[in-house]
Amino acid sequence: MKDQITSLKGASRIYAVFGDPIAQVQTPQLINPIFAAAHTDIHAVPFHVTVEHFAATWDAFAAMANVAGIGVTVPHKVAAAARCATLTPAAKAVRVVNSIQRGADSRMHGALFDGTGFVHGLGRVKARLRDAHVLMVGAGGAGRAIAFALAEEGIARLDLIDLDPASVSFTAEMVNSVRGENCAIATDGSGGWHYDVVINASPIGIKGSARFPMPASALRSDMLVADIASLAGDTQLLRDARAVGASIADGKDMLRAQITLIAGFAAGLPPGTALEK
């Protein structure tokens, strides 16, 4: 089979994936075929690492020269960022990482690809971000990374909604600092829903009974609507957006783009460079 992963050899390198829990993590099954197709002889392997054992496990893996890097998922993204020798601008601003590369200097270098993956996953329509008025619901970890990427793409304004005011404040301040201007603010929708781009970076649509705060009647055909919560199928937001003819993007687009960037970083490429066949 073309996607079959070659056997591990003595010269093989490991991309360790830490998480607690770990059974749900998709990184190994998604990234190993990319490593194999590019003939890297790197293999992603999941490891169940609890919070109390994270520091000791990190130190052990960081000491092994055949570890190409480490991928981290919940709950280790913040702790891993604190242990990296360097951070990419996005990781430094958001204060979390999801991928770590062992550099030629043998030090561990952290990166965050949620935001870059989101932008890359938009494909050609990412050009519509420039000078756009954007609504984003969700200012948690993924939302903050996306907000940073949006700031770099030159959006005109970012309106934020989240149940946690502190998350909105942190994200707005981060974006405004990156841009050197006050272009990110909290909103409650009372001023209307006149947006060019609408993004759901929250669990709304897949978890709980909460409804997306923007009414379906406010969606327009000239909007770009993205929902990173949508992986197994369309959320109600995407169904409504599709019904009016809006351009849409889902979580699969972001995940596919992000995994190629993580693969490139693990293989020693500069951050933001996808690993190609």
Coordinates of C-alpha atoms in Angstrom, one line a residue:
M1 CA 0.0 0.0 0.0
K2 CA 1.3 3.4 -0.9
D3 CA 0.6 4.8 2.6
Q4 CA 2.3 2.0 4.4
I5 CA 4.9 3.3 6.9
T6 CA 8.3 1.7 6.6
S7 CA 9.7 -0.2 9.6
L8 CA 11.7 1.6 12.2
K9 CA 15.4 1.3 11.9
G10 CA 18.4 2.3 14.0
A11 CA 18.8 5.5 12.1
S12 CA 15.1 6.4 12.3
R13 CA 14.1 9.6 14.2
I14 CA 11.1 10.0 16.4
Y15 CA 8.5 12.8 16.5
A16 CA 7.0 12.2 20.0
V17 CA 3.4 13.4 20.6
F18 CA 2.6 14.1 24.3
G19 CA -0.9 14.4 25.6
D20 CA -3.3 13.4 28.5
P21 CA -5.4 11.8 27.3
I22 CA -3.7 10.6 24.1
A23 CA -6.1 8.1 22.5
Q24 CA -8.0 10.7 20.6
V25 CA -5.0 12.4 19.1
Q26 CA -4.9 12.2 15.2
T27 CA -1.4 13.6 14.6
P28 CA 0.4 10.2 14.2
Q29 CA -2.1 8.8 11.6
L30 CA -2.1 12.0 9.7
I31 CA 1.5 13.0 9.7
N32 CA 3.2 9.6 9.3
P33 CA 2.1 9.2 5.7
I34 CA 3.5 12.7 5.0
F35 CA 6.9 11.7 6.5
A36 CA 6.9 8.5 4.5
A37 CA 6.0 10.2 1.2
A38 CA 8.8 12.7 1.7
H39 CA 11.3 9.9 2.6
T40 CA 12.3 11.5 5.9
D41 CA 12.6 8.3 8.0
I42 CA 10.8 10.3 10.8
H43 CA 8.0 8.5 12.7
A44 CA 5.4 10.1 14.9
V45 CA 4.7 8.1 18.1
P46 CA 2.1 9.0 20.7
F47 CA 3.0 9.0 24.4
H48 CA 0.5 9.3 27.3
V49 CA 2.2 11.9 29.5
T50 CA 0.5 13.1 32.6
V51 CA 1.0 16.6 34.1
E52 CA 3.0 15.3 37.0
H53 CA 5.4 13.5 34.8
F54 CA 5.6 16.1 32.0
A55 CA 8.9 17.8 33.2
A56 CA 10.8 14.5 33.6
T57 CA 9.5 13.1 30.3
W58 CA 10.4 16.3 28.5
D59 CA 13.9 16.2 29.9
A60 CA 14.4 12.6 28.9
F61 CA 13.2 13.1 25.3
A62 CA 15.1 16.4 24.9
A63 CA 18.2 14.5 25.8
M64 CA 17.8 11.8 23.1
A65 CA 19.5 12.8 19.9
N66 CA 17.3 10.8 17.6
V67 CA 14.1 12.7 18.8
A68 CA 13.4 15.0 15.9
G69 CA 10.9 17.0 17.9
I70 CA 7.9 16.9 20.2
G71 CA 4.2 17.6 19.4
V72 CA 2.1 18.6 22.4
T73 CA -1.7 18.7 22.9
V74 CA -3.8 19.4 26.0
P75 CA -2.8 19.9 28.7
H76 CA 0.9 20.6 27.9
K77 CA 0.9 23.5 25.4
V78 CA 1.7 26.1 28.0
A79 CA 4.2 24.1 30.0
A80 CA 6.0 23.1 26.8
A81 CA 6.3 26.7 25.7
A82 CA 8.0 27.6 29.0
R83 CA 10.7 24.9 28.4
C84 CA 11.6 25.9 24.8
A85 CA 14.9 27.6 24.0
T86 CA 13.2 29.9 21.4
L87 CA 9.6 30.5 20.3
T88 CA 8.2 31.7 17.0
P89 CA 6.4 35.1 17.1
A90 CA 3.0 33.5 17.3
A91 CA 4.0 31.1 20.0
K92 CA 5.6 33.9 22.0
A93 CA 2.5 36.1 21.7
V94 CA 0.0 33.4 22.5
R95 CA 2.3 31.8 25.1
V96 CA 1.6 28.3 23.9
V97 CA 3.2 25.8 21.5
N98 CA 1.9 22.8 19.6
S99 CA 5.1 21.7 17.9
I100 CA 8.8 21.6 18.9
Q101 CA 11.8 21.1 16.7
R102 CA 15.2 19.8 17.8
G103 CA 17.5 22.3 16.0
A104 CA 20.9 21.7 14.6
D105 CA 22.1 23.3 17.9
S106 CA 20.4 20.4 19.8
R107 CA 18.1 22.9 21.6
M108 CA 14.3 22.7 21.5
H109 CA 12.5 25.4 19.5
G110 CA 8.8 25.9 19.8
A111 CA 6.2 26.9 17.3
L112 CA 2.4 27.3 17.1
F113 CA 0.7 26.4 13.8
D114 CA -3.0 26.8 14.7
G115 CA -3.3 30.3 13.2
T116 CA -1.0 29.7 10.2
G117 CA -2.8 26.4 9.5
F118 CA -6.1 28.2 9.6
V119 CA -4.9 30.8 7.0
H120 CA -3.2 28.2 4.8
G121 CA -6.3 26.1 4.9
L122 CA -8.4 28.9 3.4
G123 CA -6.5 28.4 0.1
R124 CA -7.2 31.1 -2.5
V125 CA -9.9 32.8 -0.4
K126 CA -7.4 33.8 2.2
A127 CA -6.8 36.9 0.0
R128 CA -10.2 38.1 1.3
L129 CA -8.8 38.6 4.8
R130 CA -6.9 41.7 3.8
D131 CA -8.8 44.8 5.0
A132 CA -11.7 42.7 6.1
H133 CA -13.9 43.3 9.1
V134 CA -13.9 40.1 11.0
L135 CA -16.1 38.6 13.7
M136 CA -14.5 35.8 15.7
V137 CA -16.4 33.8 18.3
G138 CA -14.0 32.1 20.7
A139 CA -10.9 33.6 22.2
G140 CA -9.3 30.5 23.7
G141 CA -6.0 28.9 22.6
A142 CA -7.0 28.2 19.0
G143 CA -8.8 31.5 18.7
R144 CA -5.8 33.5 20.0
A145 CA -3.5 31.8 17.4
I146 CA -6.0 32.6 14.7
A147 CA -6.3 36.2 15.8
F148 CA -2.5 36.5 15.7
A149 CA -2.5 35.2 12.1
L150 CA -5.3 37.4 11.1
A151 CA -3.4 40.4 12.4
E152 CA -0.4 39.4 10.2
E153 CA -2.7 39.0 7.2
G154 CA -3.8 42.7 7.4
I155 CA -7.4 42.6 8.5
A156 CA -9.0 45.9 9.1
R157 CA -10.8 45.1 12.3
L158 CA -11.5 42.1 14.6
D159 CA -14.6 41.9 16.8
L160 CA -14.4 39.3 19.5
I161 CA -17.0 37.3 21.4
D162 CA -16.3 34.8 24.2
L163 CA -17.9 33.8 27.5
D164 CA -14.7 34.7 29.3
P165 CA -14.0 38.5 29.3
A166 CA -10.4 37.9 30.3
S167 CA -9.8 35.8 27.2
V168 CA -11.3 38.5 25.0
S169 CA -9.2 41.2 26.7
F170 CA -6.0 39.1 26.3
T171 CA -6.7 38.4 22.6
A172 CA -7.6 42.0 21.8
E173 CA -4.5 43.4 23.6
M174 CA -2.3 40.9 21.8
V175 CA -3.7 41.8 18.3
N176 CA -3.5 45.5 19.0
S177 CA 0.1 45.1 20.2
V178 CA 1.0 43.2 17.0
R179 CA -0.6 45.8 14.8
G180 CA 0.4 48.9 16.8
E181 CA -3.2 50.1 16.6
N182 CA -6.5 49.5 18.3
C183 CA -8.2 47.2 15.7
A184 CA -9.5 44.4 17.9
I185 CA -12.4 45.0 20.3
A186 CA -15.0 43.1 22.3
T187 CA -18.5 43.0 20.9
D188 CA -21.9 41.7 21.8
G189 CA -23.6 42.1 18.4
S190 CA -25.7 45.1 19.5
G191 CA -24.1 47.2 16.7
G192 CA -25.2 44.8 14.0
W193 CA -23.6 42.0 12.0
H194 CA -22.0 43.7 9.1
Y195 CA -18.9 41.5 8.6
D196 CA -16.8 40.4 5.7
V197 CA -15.5 37.3 7.5
V198 CA -17.1 35.2 10.3
I199 CA -15.1 32.7 12.2
N200 CA -16.2 30.2 14.9
A201 CA -13.2 29.3 17.0
S202 CA -15.3 27.9 19.8
P203 CA -16.9 24.5 20.6
I204 CA -20.4 25.9 19.6
G205 CA -22.0 23.5 17.2
I206 CA -20.3 20.3 18.4
K207 CA -20.5 20.6 22.2
G208 CA -23.4 21.7 24.5
S209 CA -26.5 23.4 23.4
A210 CA -25.2 26.9 22.9
R211 CA -26.1 28.6 19.6
F212 CA -23.9 30.8 17.5
P213 CA -24.5 34.4 18.5
M214 CA -24.9 35.8 15.0
P215 CA -28.3 35.0 13.6
A216 CA -28.5 33.0 10.4
S217 CA -30.6 35.8 8.8
A218 CA -27.5 38.1 9.0
L219 CA -25.4 35.8 6.8
R220 CA -24.8 36.9 3.2
S221 CA -23.5 35.4 0.0
D222 CA -20.5 37.7 -0.1
M223 CA -19.2 36.5 3.3
L224 CA -16.4 34.1 4.1
V225 CA -17.6 31.8 6.9
A226 CA -15.2 29.5 8.7
D227 CA -15.9 27.0 11.5
I228 CA -12.9 25.2 13.0
A229 CA -15.3 23.1 15.2
S230 CA -16.5 21.3 12.1
L231 CA -14.6 18.1 11.6
A232 CA -17.0 15.2 11.3
G233 CA -19.7 17.2 9.4
D234 CA -21.2 20.6 8.9
T235 CA -22.2 22.6 11.9
Q236 CA -25.4 24.6 11.9
L237 CA -23.4 27.7 11.1
L238 CA -21.9 26.1 8.0
R239 CA -25.2 24.7 6.9
D240 CA -26.7 28.2 7.2
A241 CA -23.8 29.8 5.4
R242 CA -23.9 27.2 2.6
A243 CA -27.7 27.9 2.2
V244 CA -27.1 31.6 1.4
G245 CA -24.1 30.8 -0.9
A246 CA -21.3 32.1 1.3
S247 CA -17.8 30.8 0.9
I248 CA -17.0 28.3 3.7
A249 CA -14.1 26.6 5.4
D250 CA -14.2 24.0 8.1
G251 CA -11.9 22.4 10.6
K252 CA -10.6 19.8 8.2
D253 CA -9.2 22.5 6.0
M254 CA -7.3 23.9 8.9
L255 CA -6.1 20.5 10.2
R256 CA -4.8 19.4 6.8
A257 CA -2.9 22.6 6.3
Q258 CA -1.5 22.6 9.8
I259 CA -0.3 19.0 9.7
T260 CA 1.9 19.7 6.7
L261 CA 3.4 22.6 8.5
I262 CA 4.1 20.5 11.6
A263 CA 5.7 17.9 9.4
G264 CA 8.0 20.4 7.8
F265 CA 9.0 21.8 11.2
A266 CA 9.7 18.3 12.6
A267 CA 11.8 17.6 9.5
G268 CA 14.0 20.6 10.3
L269 CA 12.5 23.1 7.9
P270 CA 11.9 26.8 8.9
P271 CA 8.6 27.4 10.7
G272 CA 5.7 27.9 8.4
T273 CA 7.2 25.7 5.6
A274 CA 5.1 22.7 4.6
L275 CA 6.7 19.3 4.0
E276 CA 6.2 18.3 0.4
K277 CA 6.6 14.9 -1.3

